[in-house]
Amino acid sequence: MKYSALFYWLIAIVTAGVAIAVSFYFDDTVRDFIMQHQNAGMRNFMRYVSLLGDWPLHAAVGLVLLGLTWRRRSEQWTRIFLAMLLAMMVAGVAATVIKRAVPRGRPSVHAVTRWGGPHFSSKYHSFPSGHVAASGAFFGVLFIARRRIGLACFAIPILIGFSRMYLGAHYLSDVVCAAVLGILCALIVAQFLLLPMANQQSN
C-alpha cells in the first residue's frame, strides 16, 4: 500500500513539474495568441469572471454553506467546508508572500527584465495568480472529499485562470504554478482535517 501511494505521489510530482516547465516555455506564445484574439464582449465577460472569481465570493459561499451544514449538524460536510475555507486562506497567504518575494511584471508591464521590480507594486505581482491559487485550493479540497462534485467544480478555477490571462493580468506559468500551489495547500489541509474523519468512518 505504501509503495502504491509513493508511486502516485511520484507521478503527481513529475506531472506538475512537466506542466510548470511547459507553461514557462509557452508563456509568450499564449500571451500573443490571446492578445491577437480580443473582442470587447469577451473582455467584459472575463472582467466579471475575474471579479466574481476573487476570494471574497468564495469565502462568502463557503461561510454560508458552513453555517447551513453546522445548523443541520452535519459533521462531515461542516468539516469539508471548513477545510475548503482554510485551504483557500493558506493558498492566498502563500501566493501573497511569493508575489512579494519574487516580483514579476504583469504582461501589460513593459520592462527590460520580466523578473524583479517594486515588491509592493501590484503591477509586479504577476507570479503566481492569487485568484487561481485560492480557487484551486478551495475546490481542491472538495475534489479530495467528493470526487465527482469537485471534478465538476474545477471548471470554475479553470475559467478564472483563463480570464486572468485574457485580461493580460497573468502569464500562463503564473496560472499553472498557482494551480499547483492551490492543490498542494488543499492536500496539506485535507491531510489534517479530512483524513482523521475518513479514518473514523472506516473504524
XYZ file of C-alpha atoms in Angstrom:
203
model
C 0.000 0.000 0.000
C 2.865 2.368 0.888
C 4.619 1.665 -2.412
C 1.375 2.353 -4.293
C 0.947 5.727 -2.552
C 4.583 6.596 -3.241
C 4.109 5.749 -6.914
C 1.087 8.060 -7.217
C 2.943 10.864 -5.442
C 5.864 10.427 -7.837
C 3.524 10.577 -10.839
C 1.870 13.721 -9.441
C 5.220 15.443 -8.826
C 6.532 14.601 -12.303
C 3.258 15.740 -13.911
C 3.325 19.033 -12.003
C 6.963 19.594 -12.913
C 6.339 18.963 -16.610
C 3.248 21.208 -16.595
C 5.214 24.044 -14.983
C 8.135 23.699 -17.406
C 5.827 23.622 -20.439
C 3.847 26.625 -19.182
C 7.004 28.756 -18.876
C 8.069 27.705 -22.370
C 4.732 28.768 -23.897
C 4.258 31.985 -21.881
C 4.898 34.353 -24.772
C 3.105 32.206 -27.349
C -0.093 32.035 -25.284
C 0.074 35.739 -24.371
C 0.492 36.782 -28.012
C -2.297 34.461 -29.180
C -4.729 35.821 -26.599
C -3.832 39.437 -27.374
C -4.461 38.814 -31.077
C -7.921 37.380 -30.414
C -9.505 40.063 -28.239
C -13.005 41.453 -28.531
C -15.000 43.838 -26.360
C -17.777 41.419 -25.469
C -15.395 38.713 -24.304
C -13.319 41.206 -22.310
C -16.408 42.410 -20.449
C -17.400 38.820 -19.697
C -13.882 37.979 -18.481
C -13.864 41.068 -16.256
C -16.967 39.762 -14.483
C -15.435 36.283 -14.197
C -12.254 37.766 -12.746
C -14.194 39.977 -10.335
C -16.508 37.215 -9.125
C -13.646 34.702 -9.091
C -11.704 36.542 -6.409
C -11.530 35.131 -2.878
C -14.322 37.233 -1.227
C -17.099 35.443 -3.152
C -15.502 32.049 -2.483
C -15.297 32.955 1.213
C -18.921 34.164 1.311
C -20.230 30.984 -0.348
C -18.059 28.815 1.886
C -19.208 30.569 5.059
C -22.889 30.311 4.094
C -22.557 26.592 3.365
C -20.546 26.095 6.541
C -23.294 27.782 8.558
C -26.041 25.713 6.924
C -24.264 22.396 7.482
C -23.432 23.358 11.069
C -27.108 24.118 11.772
C -28.087 20.777 10.236
C -25.485 19.105 12.466
C -23.717 17.509 9.509
C -20.245 16.995 10.950
C -18.923 15.559 7.697
C -19.874 18.481 5.451
C -19.089 21.036 8.159
C -15.530 19.751 8.251
C -15.320 19.730 4.452
C -16.428 23.358 4.081
C -14.170 24.398 6.968
C -11.247 22.687 5.213
C -12.144 24.418 1.928
C -12.071 27.831 3.597
C -8.853 27.108 5.465
C -7.099 25.804 2.328
C -8.159 28.912 0.409
C -6.773 31.125 3.163
C -3.447 29.247 3.296
C -3.104 29.402 -0.504
C -3.922 33.108 -0.529
C -1.300 33.894 2.116
C 1.304 31.728 0.363
C 0.612 33.387 -3.000
C 0.897 36.848 -1.448
C 4.237 36.002 0.178
C 5.596 34.660 -3.122
C 4.381 37.749 -5.001
C 6.311 39.979 -2.582
C 9.410 37.775 -2.518
C 9.584 37.143 -6.284
C 8.256 40.233 -8.094
C 7.278 39.597 -11.696
C 5.918 42.221 -14.039
C 2.478 41.546 -15.440
C 2.154 41.002 -19.214
C 1.000 44.619 -19.545
C 4.227 45.934 -17.968
C 6.952 46.868 -20.452
C 10.286 46.397 -18.710
C 13.814 45.387 -19.671
C 13.610 42.278 -17.494
C 10.451 40.304 -16.706
C 11.507 39.383 -13.161
C 12.264 41.888 -10.423
C 10.721 45.242 -9.619
C 8.945 47.028 -6.758
C 7.942 44.449 -4.152
C 4.737 46.260 -3.175
C 3.512 47.395 -6.589
C 0.538 45.407 -7.878
C 1.956 45.764 -11.399
C 4.734 43.392 -10.321
C 2.533 40.833 -8.584
C 2.052 38.570 -11.571
C 3.555 35.398 -10.084
C 1.580 33.424 -9.042
C -2.094 34.186 -9.678
C -3.797 34.740 -6.331
C -7.217 34.168 -7.888
C -6.281 30.720 -9.191
C -4.343 29.684 -6.083
C -7.300 30.470 -3.805
C -9.925 28.932 -6.081
C -7.771 25.873 -6.778
C -7.283 25.246 -3.065
C -10.984 25.821 -2.336
C -12.255 23.335 -4.904
C -9.220 21.079 -4.492
C -10.423 20.148 -1.017
C -13.890 19.470 -2.401
C -12.365 17.176 -5.033
C -10.446 15.266 -2.353
C -13.581 14.862 -0.251
C -16.146 14.324 -3.035
C -14.542 13.433 -6.358
C -17.496 13.873 -8.732
C -18.708 17.177 -7.315
C -15.176 18.523 -7.036
C -14.274 17.494 -10.580
C -17.319 19.330 -11.965
C -16.434 22.427 -9.936
C -12.871 22.510 -11.287
C -14.360 24.274 -14.316
C -14.564 27.367 -12.081
C -10.824 27.843 -11.326
C -10.012 26.916 -14.940
C -12.329 29.668 -16.210
C -10.916 32.092 -13.650
C -7.379 31.299 -14.792
C -8.303 31.885 -18.423
C -9.965 35.191 -17.530
C -6.789 36.402 -15.808
C -4.721 35.592 -18.892
C -7.307 37.075 -21.258
C -7.239 40.366 -19.350
C -3.447 40.482 -19.502
C -3.041 40.170 -15.727
C -1.045 36.919 -15.773
C 1.115 34.671 -17.899
C 0.297 31.006 -18.445
C 3.018 29.988 -15.972
C 1.506 32.267 -13.301
C -1.769 30.391 -13.636
C -0.272 26.885 -13.780
C 2.040 27.471 -10.804
C -0.869 28.956 -8.852
C -2.969 25.871 -9.605
C -0.172 23.618 -8.332
C 0.158 25.790 -5.216
C -3.597 25.663 -4.595
C -3.773 21.888 -4.952
C -0.761 21.472 -2.658
C -2.442 23.618 0.005
C -5.638 21.578 -0.423
C -3.702 18.343 0.105
C -1.999 19.661 3.236
C -5.208 20.933 4.821
C -7.128 17.783 3.863
C -4.411 15.690 5.487
C -5.155 17.310 8.845
C -8.910 17.911 8.654
C -10.375 15.256 6.351
C -8.097 12.247 6.817
C -8.976 11.828 10.541
C -12.670 11.908 9.571
C -12.145 9.207 6.931
C -10.237 7.056 9.438
C -13.052 7.367 11.988
C -15.628 6.249 9.432
C -13.559 3.228 8.398
C -13.101 2.044 12.018
